GROMACS .gro file of C-alpha atoms in nm:
model
  356
    1MET     CA    1  -3.476   3.464  -0.432
    2PRO     CA    2  -3.101   3.557  -0.381
    3ARG     CA    3  -2.809   3.340  -0.488
    4GLU     CA    4  -2.605   3.249  -0.179
    5THR     CA    5  -2.308   3.037  -0.081
    6LEU     CA    6  -2.399   2.762   0.167
    7ALA     CA    7  -2.046   2.635   0.238
    8ASN     CA    8  -1.694   2.670   0.122
    9PHE     CA    9  -1.447   2.392   0.131
   10SER     CA   10  -1.073   2.348   0.098
   11ILE     CA   11  -0.821   2.075   0.069
   12GLU     CA   12  -0.486   2.085   0.259
   13ARG     CA   13  -0.162   1.940   0.113
   14LEU     CA   14   0.126   1.831   0.342
   15GLU     CA   15   0.494   1.829   0.245
   16ILE     CA   16   0.781   1.809   0.498
   17LEU     CA   17   1.080   1.649   0.314
   18ASP     CA   18   1.180   1.796  -0.023
   19PRO     CA   19   1.375   1.619  -0.303
   20ARG     CA   20   1.717   1.777  -0.171
   21GLY     CA   21   1.659   1.595   0.170
   22GLU     CA   22   1.580   1.922   0.347
   23VAL     CA   23   1.293   1.949   0.572
   24ASP     CA   24   1.049   2.204   0.735
   25ALA     CA   25   1.157   2.180   1.089
   26ASN     CA   26   0.826   2.308   1.214
   27LEU     CA   27   0.646   2.001   1.071
   28LEU     CA   28   0.900   1.742   1.154
   29PRO     CA   29   0.729   1.447   1.307
   30ASP     CA   30   0.836   1.355   1.659
   31LEU     CA   31   1.049   1.062   1.580
   32THR     CA   32   1.391   0.966   1.700
   33ASP     CA   33   1.715   0.921   1.506
   34PRO     CA   34   1.684   0.532   1.523
   35GLN     CA   35   1.319   0.569   1.395
   36PHE     CA   36   1.445   0.791   1.103
   37LEU     CA   37   1.700   0.510   1.018
   38ARG     CA   38   1.442   0.232   1.061
   39LEU     CA   39   1.217   0.413   0.808
   40TYR     CA   40   1.496   0.425   0.545
   41GLU     CA   41   1.580   0.060   0.619
   42LEU     CA   42   1.203  -0.021   0.536
   43LEU     CA   43   1.214   0.186   0.228
   44LEU     CA   44   1.531   0.007   0.106
   45LEU     CA   45   1.401  -0.331   0.187
   46THR     CA   46   1.089  -0.270   0.001
   47ARG     CA   47   1.276  -0.149  -0.307
   48LEU     CA   48   1.521  -0.446  -0.301
   49ALA     CA   49   1.243  -0.710  -0.228
   50ASP     CA   50   1.041  -0.564  -0.523
   51GLU     CA   51   1.342  -0.579  -0.764
   52ARG     CA   52   1.386  -0.947  -0.657
   53ALA     CA   53   1.027  -1.029  -0.722
   54LEU     CA   54   1.056  -0.873  -1.081
   55ASN     CA   55   1.365  -1.076  -1.143
   56LEU     CA   56   1.189  -1.399  -1.015
   57GLN     CA   57   0.906  -1.333  -1.250
   58ARG     CA   58   1.143  -1.283  -1.549
   59GLU     CA   59   1.300  -1.627  -1.464
   60GLY     CA   60   0.958  -1.800  -1.446
   61ARG     CA   61   0.973  -1.856  -1.079
   62LEU     CA   62   0.698  -1.602  -0.987
   63GLY     CA   63   0.369  -1.529  -1.150
   64THR     CA   64   0.225  -1.196  -1.272
   65PHE     CA   65   0.358  -0.931  -1.010
   66PRO     CA   66   0.253  -0.577  -0.951
   67SER     CA   67   0.562  -0.368  -0.874
   68SER     CA   68   0.565  -0.101  -0.602
   69LEU     CA   69   0.852   0.086  -0.744
   70GLY     CA   70   0.827   0.461  -0.663
   71GLN     CA   71   0.562   0.405  -0.414
   72GLU     CA   72   0.767   0.291  -0.105
   73ALA     CA   73   0.706   0.613   0.093
   74ALA     CA   74   0.333   0.600   0.081
   75GLN     CA   75   0.330   0.242   0.213
   76VAL     CA   76   0.598   0.257   0.467
   77GLY     CA   77   0.518   0.599   0.602
   78SER     CA   78   0.151   0.517   0.663
   79ALA     CA   79   0.216   0.170   0.801
   80PHE     CA   80   0.478   0.301   1.021
   81ALA     CA   81   0.222   0.504   1.209
   82LEU     CA   82  -0.018   0.217   1.281
   83ALA     CA   83  -0.075   0.061   1.632
   84PRO     CA   84  -0.078  -0.327   1.693
   85GLN     CA   85  -0.449  -0.340   1.731
   86ASP     CA   86  -0.533  -0.153   1.413
   87TRP     CA   87  -0.668  -0.359   1.117
   88VAL     CA   88  -0.516  -0.332   0.769
   89PHE     CA   89  -0.687  -0.410   0.439
   90PRO     CA   90  -0.453  -0.429   0.136
   91SER     CA   91  -0.519  -0.395  -0.212
   92PHE     CA   92  -0.244  -0.568  -0.432
   93ARG     CA   93   0.044  -0.345  -0.440
   94GLU     CA   94   0.129  -0.296  -0.073
   95LEU     CA   95   0.466  -0.495  -0.030
   96GLY     CA   96   0.593  -0.212   0.178
   97VAL     CA   97   0.302  -0.236   0.415
   98PHE     CA   98   0.353  -0.611   0.461
   99LEU     CA   99   0.717  -0.561   0.538
  100CYS     CA  100   0.660  -0.268   0.800
  101LEU     CA  101   0.406  -0.476   0.961
  102GLU     CA  102   0.681  -0.762   0.975
  103SER     CA  103   0.464  -0.993   0.782
  104SER     CA  104   0.645  -1.304   0.640
  105LEU     CA  105   0.848  -1.214   0.330
  106PRO     CA  106   0.858  -1.584   0.217
  107ASN     CA  107   0.479  -1.594   0.248
  108TYR     CA  108   0.438  -1.301   0.033
  109TYR     CA  109   0.665  -1.439  -0.235
  110ARG     CA  110   0.459  -1.770  -0.207
  111TYR     CA  111   0.135  -1.592  -0.275
  112TRP     CA  112   0.268  -1.436  -0.584
  113MET     CA  113   0.420  -1.767  -0.684
  114GLY     CA  114   0.060  -1.901  -0.699
  115ASP     CA  115   0.035  -2.050  -0.362
  116GLU     CA  116  -0.267  -1.923  -0.187
  117ARG     CA  117  -0.129  -2.040   0.149
  118GLY     CA  118   0.112  -1.752   0.128
  119GLN     CA  119  -0.144  -1.503   0.231
  120LEU     CA  120  -0.274  -1.690   0.552
  121CYS     CA  121  -0.242  -1.426   0.805
  122PRO     CA  122  -0.050  -1.500   1.106
  123PRO     CA  123  -0.259  -1.465   1.420
  124GLU     CA  124  -0.030  -1.185   1.580
  125LEU     CA  125  -0.126  -0.960   1.281
  126ASN     CA  126  -0.447  -0.784   1.212
  127LEU     CA  127  -0.397  -0.801   0.833
  128PHE     CA  128  -0.673  -0.898   0.569
  129PRO     CA  129  -0.579  -1.102   0.265
  130ILE     CA  130  -0.452  -0.930  -0.049
  131ASN     CA  131  -0.743  -0.800  -0.245
  132ILE     CA  132  -0.733  -0.805  -0.617
  133ALA     CA  133  -1.084  -0.672  -0.696
  134VAL     CA  134  -1.054  -0.286  -0.714
  135GLY     CA  135  -1.214  -0.122  -0.410
  136THR     CA  136  -1.427  -0.393  -0.273
  137HIS     CA  137  -1.230  -0.425   0.041
  138LEU     CA  138  -1.317  -0.065   0.155
  139LEU     CA  139  -1.658  -0.216   0.243
  140HIS     CA  140  -1.490  -0.482   0.448
  141ALA     CA  141  -1.285  -0.205   0.637
  142ALA     CA  142  -1.610  -0.011   0.704
  143GLY     CA  143  -1.766  -0.315   0.857
  144VAL     CA  144  -1.473  -0.384   1.083
  145ALA     CA  145  -1.481  -0.018   1.188
  146MET     CA  146  -1.841  -0.034   1.261
  147GLY     CA  147  -1.785  -0.356   1.474
  148ALA     CA  148  -1.518  -0.178   1.658
  149ARG     CA  149  -1.743   0.118   1.744
  150TYR     CA  150  -2.016  -0.116   1.878
  151ARG     CA  151  -1.759  -0.307   2.092
  152GLN     CA  152  -1.590   0.025   2.191
  153GLU     CA  153  -1.242  -0.107   2.083
  154PRO     CA  154  -0.970   0.159   2.020
  155LEU     CA  155  -0.881   0.013   1.685
  156VAL     CA  156  -0.875   0.191   1.339
  157ALA     CA  157  -0.957   0.018   1.012
  158VAL     CA  158  -0.714   0.111   0.741
  159PRO     CA  159  -0.783   0.011   0.384
  160TYR     CA  160  -0.526   0.085   0.090
  161LEU     CA  161  -0.639   0.167  -0.268
  162GLY     CA  162  -0.495   0.322  -0.573
  163ASP     CA  163  -0.638   0.630  -0.759
  164GLY     CA  164  -0.847   0.396  -0.983
  165GLY     CA  165  -1.014   0.273  -0.681
  166THR     CA  166  -1.171   0.616  -0.606
  167SER     CA  167  -1.373   0.577  -0.920
  168LYS     CA  168  -1.567   0.273  -0.801
  169GLY     CA  169  -1.901   0.265  -0.626
  170ASP     CA  170  -1.775   0.069  -0.329
  171PHE     CA  171  -1.542   0.356  -0.260
  172TYR     CA  172  -1.827   0.596  -0.216
  173GLU     CA  173  -2.039   0.368  -0.031
  174ALA     CA  174  -1.786   0.269   0.232
  175LEU     CA  175  -1.677   0.637   0.290
  176ASN     CA  176  -2.045   0.760   0.302
  177PHE     CA  177  -2.104   0.487   0.569
  178ALA     CA  178  -1.793   0.590   0.773
  179GLY     CA  179  -1.907   0.959   0.748
  180VAL     CA  180  -2.263   0.892   0.858
  181TYR     CA  181  -2.147   0.691   1.165
  182ARG     CA  182  -1.808   0.881   1.225
  183LEU     CA  183  -1.633   0.550   1.193
  184PRO     CA  184  -1.266   0.473   1.302
  185LEU     CA  185  -1.153   0.440   0.955
  186VAL     CA  186  -0.827   0.590   0.766
  187ALA     CA  187  -0.825   0.512   0.389
  188ILE     CA  188  -0.489   0.539   0.245
  189CYS     CA  189  -0.498   0.620  -0.143
  190GLN     CA  190  -0.181   0.573  -0.349
  191ASN     CA  191  -0.253   0.814  -0.638
  192ASN     CA  192   0.018   0.677  -0.869
  193GLN     CA  193  -0.136   0.870  -1.176
  194TRP     CA  194  -0.233   0.576  -1.371
  195ALA     CA  195  -0.518   0.316  -1.342
  196ILE     CA  196  -0.360   0.050  -1.567
  197SER     CA  197  -0.355   0.253  -1.907
  198VAL     CA  198  -0.597   0.528  -1.790
  199SER     CA  199  -0.440   0.847  -1.672
  200ARG     CA  200  -0.537   1.016  -1.356
  201ARG     CA  201  -0.705   1.300  -1.580
  202GLY     CA  202  -0.875   1.057  -1.779
  203GLN     CA  203  -1.069   0.871  -1.500
  204THR     CA  204  -1.188   1.175  -1.288
  205ALA     CA  205  -1.256   1.536  -1.340
  206THR     CA  206  -1.180   1.634  -0.987
  207GLU     CA  207  -0.891   1.871  -0.905
  208THR     CA  208  -0.772   1.643  -0.630
  209LEU     CA  209  -0.880   1.288  -0.507
  210ALA     CA  210  -0.883   1.413  -0.151
  211GLN     CA  211  -1.175   1.636  -0.218
  212LYS     CA  212  -1.379   1.327  -0.268
  213ALA     CA  213  -1.392   1.280   0.097
  214LEU     CA  214  -1.598   1.612   0.141
  215ALA     CA  215  -1.905   1.456  -0.037
  216CYS     CA  216  -1.901   1.201   0.238
  217GLY     CA  217  -1.867   1.429   0.524
  218ILE     CA  218  -1.521   1.316   0.627
  219LYS     CA  219  -1.184   1.495   0.623
  220GLY     CA  220  -0.958   1.463   0.320
  221ILE     CA  221  -0.598   1.558   0.270
  222GLN     CA  222  -0.342   1.543   0.000
  223VAL     CA  223   0.008   1.445   0.082
  224ASP     CA  224   0.340   1.437  -0.101
  225GLY     CA  225   0.327   1.052  -0.139
  226ASN     CA  226   0.708   1.039  -0.199
  227ASP     CA  227   0.777   1.206   0.124
  228VAL     CA  228   0.788   0.936   0.402
  229LEU     CA  229   0.768   1.194   0.675
  230ALA     CA  230   0.468   1.364   0.552
  231VAL     CA  231   0.289   1.039   0.480
  232TYR     CA  232   0.366   0.941   0.848
  233GLN     CA  233   0.264   1.264   0.995
  234ALA     CA  234  -0.067   1.271   0.809
  235THR     CA  235  -0.146   0.915   0.893
  236ILE     CA  236  -0.069   0.977   1.271
  237GLU     CA  237  -0.293   1.268   1.298
  238ALA     CA  238  -0.567   1.079   1.116
  239LEU     CA  239  -0.538   0.782   1.345
  240LYS     CA  240  -0.545   0.998   1.644
  241ARG     CA  241  -0.862   1.164   1.520
  242ALA     CA  242  -1.021   0.836   1.461
  243ARG     CA  243  -0.950   0.684   1.796
  244SER     CA  244  -1.078   1.002   1.959
  245GLY     CA  245  -1.417   0.990   1.800
  246GLY     CA  246  -1.344   1.237   1.544
  247GLY     CA  247  -1.438   1.020   1.244
  248ALA     CA  248  -1.284   0.891   0.933
  249THR     CA  249  -1.016   1.041   0.702
  250PHE     CA  250  -0.925   0.985   0.349
  251ILE     CA  251  -0.553   1.051   0.266
  252GLU     CA  252  -0.441   1.102  -0.090
  253CYS     CA  253  -0.081   1.010  -0.125
  254GLU     CA  254   0.037   1.177  -0.456
  255THR     CA  255   0.304   0.950  -0.598
  256TYR     CA  256   0.399   0.781  -0.921
  257ARG     CA  257   0.408   0.430  -1.046
  258MET     CA  258   0.759   0.395  -1.190
  259SER     CA  259   0.714   0.058  -1.326
  260ASP     CA  260   0.448  -0.114  -1.517
  261HIS     CA  261   0.089  -0.177  -1.394
  262THR     CA  262   0.200  -0.557  -1.376
  263THR     CA  263   0.451  -0.770  -1.536
  264ALA     CA  264   0.174  -0.848  -1.783
  265ASP     CA  265   0.165  -0.473  -1.877
  266ASP     CA  266   0.393  -0.258  -2.114
  267ALA     CA  267   0.351   0.106  -1.985
  268ARG     CA  268   0.556   0.232  -2.279
  269ARG     CA  269   0.260   0.186  -2.511
  270TYR     CA  270   0.050   0.460  -2.325
  271ARG     CA  271   0.286   0.655  -2.109
  272ASP     CA  272   0.517   0.948  -2.212
  273SER     CA  273   0.887   0.867  -2.116
  274ALA     CA  274   0.946   1.246  -2.032
  275GLU     CA  275   0.666   1.208  -1.760
  276LEU     CA  276   0.863   0.917  -1.616
  277GLU     CA  277   1.184   1.097  -1.614
  278SER     CA  278   1.039   1.405  -1.421
  279TRP     CA  279   0.955   1.169  -1.140
  280ARG     CA  280   1.309   1.033  -1.102
  281GLU     CA  281   1.432   1.325  -0.886
  282LYS     CA  282   1.129   1.283  -0.661
  283ASP     CA  283   1.241   0.936  -0.553
  284PRO     CA  284   1.138   0.849  -0.195
  285LEU     CA  285   1.456   0.668  -0.113
  286LEU     CA  286   1.684   0.923  -0.258
  287ARG     CA  287   1.541   1.206  -0.050
  288MET     CA  288   1.532   1.031   0.275
  289ARG     CA  289   1.881   0.907   0.223
  290ARG     CA  290   1.986   1.282   0.166
  291PHE     CA  291   1.811   1.385   0.484
  292LEU     CA  292   1.980   1.125   0.695
  293GLU     CA  293   2.328   1.234   0.549
  294HIS     CA  294   2.238   1.608   0.633
  295ARG     CA  295   2.174   1.476   1.008
  296GLY     CA  296   2.499   1.306   1.005
  297LEU     CA  297   2.341   0.959   1.027
  298TRP     CA  298   2.450   0.798   0.704
  299ILE     CA  299   2.750   0.765   0.496
  300GLU     CA  300   2.822   0.563   0.171
  301ALA     CA  301   2.953   0.262   0.379
  302ASP     CA  302   2.642   0.239   0.557
  303GLN     CA  303   2.453   0.194   0.227
  304GLN     CA  304   2.671  -0.086   0.102
  305ALA     CA  305   2.655  -0.267   0.441
  306GLN     CA  306   2.276  -0.232   0.464
  307GLU     CA  307   2.213  -0.340   0.107
  308GLN     CA  308   2.429  -0.654   0.154
  309ALA     CA  309   2.238  -0.743   0.478
  310LEU     CA  310   1.889  -0.689   0.315
  311LEU     CA  311   1.986  -0.883   0.007
  312GLN     CA  312   2.101  -1.168   0.219
  313ARG     CA  313   1.757  -1.164   0.409
  314ILE     CA  314   1.580  -1.170   0.078
  315ASP     CA  315   1.785  -1.450  -0.054
  316GLN     CA  316   1.680  -1.648   0.240
  317ALA     CA  317   1.306  -1.558   0.182
  318VAL     CA  318   1.310  -1.679  -0.158
  319GLU     CA  319   1.488  -1.997  -0.058
  320ALA     CA  320   1.223  -2.055   0.200
  321ALA     CA  321   0.945  -1.979  -0.033
  322GLU     CA  322   1.055  -2.216  -0.295
  323ALA     CA  323   1.141  -2.497  -0.059
  324VAL     CA  324   0.770  -2.527   0.033
  325SER     CA  325   0.583  -2.825  -0.120
  326PRO     CA  326   0.321  -2.740  -0.375
  327PRO     CA  327  -0.050  -2.721  -0.239
  328THR     CA  328  -0.264  -3.016  -0.322
  329VAL     CA  329  -0.576  -2.996  -0.541
  330GLU     CA  330  -0.793  -3.005  -0.227
  331GLU     CA  331  -0.627  -2.707  -0.081
  332MET     CA  332  -0.709  -2.498  -0.385
  333PHE     CA  333  -1.072  -2.535  -0.283
  334ARG     CA  334  -1.054  -2.547   0.072
  335TYR     CA  335  -1.039  -2.166   0.129
  336THR     CA  336  -1.293  -2.077  -0.134
  337CYS     CA  337  -1.624  -2.163   0.057
  338HIS     CA  338  -1.713  -2.336   0.394
  339GLN     CA  339  -1.916  -2.583   0.182
  340LEU     CA  340  -1.849  -2.655  -0.170
  341SER     CA  341  -2.140  -2.622  -0.420
  342SER     CA  342  -2.224  -2.916  -0.639
  343ARG     CA  343  -2.049  -2.741  -0.935
  344GLN     CA  344  -1.747  -2.693  -0.723
  345GLU     CA  345  -1.750  -3.055  -0.615
  346GLU     CA  346  -1.769  -3.160  -0.984
  347GLN     CA  347  -1.463  -2.929  -1.047
  348LEU     CA  348  -1.257  -3.087  -0.773
  349LYS     CA  349  -1.338  -3.433  -0.897
  350GLU     CA  350  -1.212  -3.316  -1.253
  351CYS     CA  351  -0.894  -3.188  -1.105
  352ARG     CA  352  -0.833  -3.520  -0.902
  353ASP     CA  353  -0.909  -3.717  -1.221
  354GLY     CA  354  -0.677  -3.503  -1.419
  355ARG     CA  355  -0.946  -3.399  -1.656
  356ALA     CA  356  -0.928  -3.014  -1.583
   0.00000   0.00000   0.00000
């Protein structure tokens, strides 16, 4: 019997904006100058709000926090492409997505201050709660996408995950399901090179993460995750494909986690400082700012004025978050189950009695 090749596959990579701020004009998204400025404002707001969260944690005013430093473009670029009817399933590092969707910043801070009420989603947003368990929310997204298909609703389910999430069983099950039923689902992966202390190469032997989509029969693409324009363009194309019945897409945004995994981590114990330095020139804010300067849309005075305005907004958000009264003991249990088990009833009683 002869040997024969049954199929050949390839993975596309998309880059539009380079670290010098120069673009490939043929690939530039169809956005207006005010939209380019808005993208930069969201990137800057995400950076500043993240820095404030880290400072609050060090002051003991916020709990363990996962910084999004360096990953702003992957978050803002993808969320900027979404339509109001789309459903978003965040992981735990998507501050930029929350801000892009205009979710409440005071509530975001409240959640990381330990108040679960902080992630109660406002009715005007199709936003699931923050998901700490790695990869499990992809199944929720696949279920919503299946429901949308049954109802013939033009929405797309958009889960966010990290590179470590692609090593989980739930990831494959969700994408396989999406492939079989050609579901309207677009999974956004922030490949930040480290799953806590395990490197990208230490957790998977695949050349790219995007190629994992091929095994599920869906489209996979790798994007420069520090290029907000490339992320936006890849997402808008994937959403269009999903809405038109073309099925799911998996987008690998290749980026880098410039901070520790969380404030409970010390990345210096497992990460080479030279690797960290090599990514500084790829900073997503820096290259977008240079792009705006090349177009005559930005000068140094604009930077100072916008930073001051955004910092004032962040100050007000912190003040609002800290002004809320702490939750009662009952509220800690209220959102766990519709009906408490006997064991949970006992735990609640212990908390009320001060024995826990």
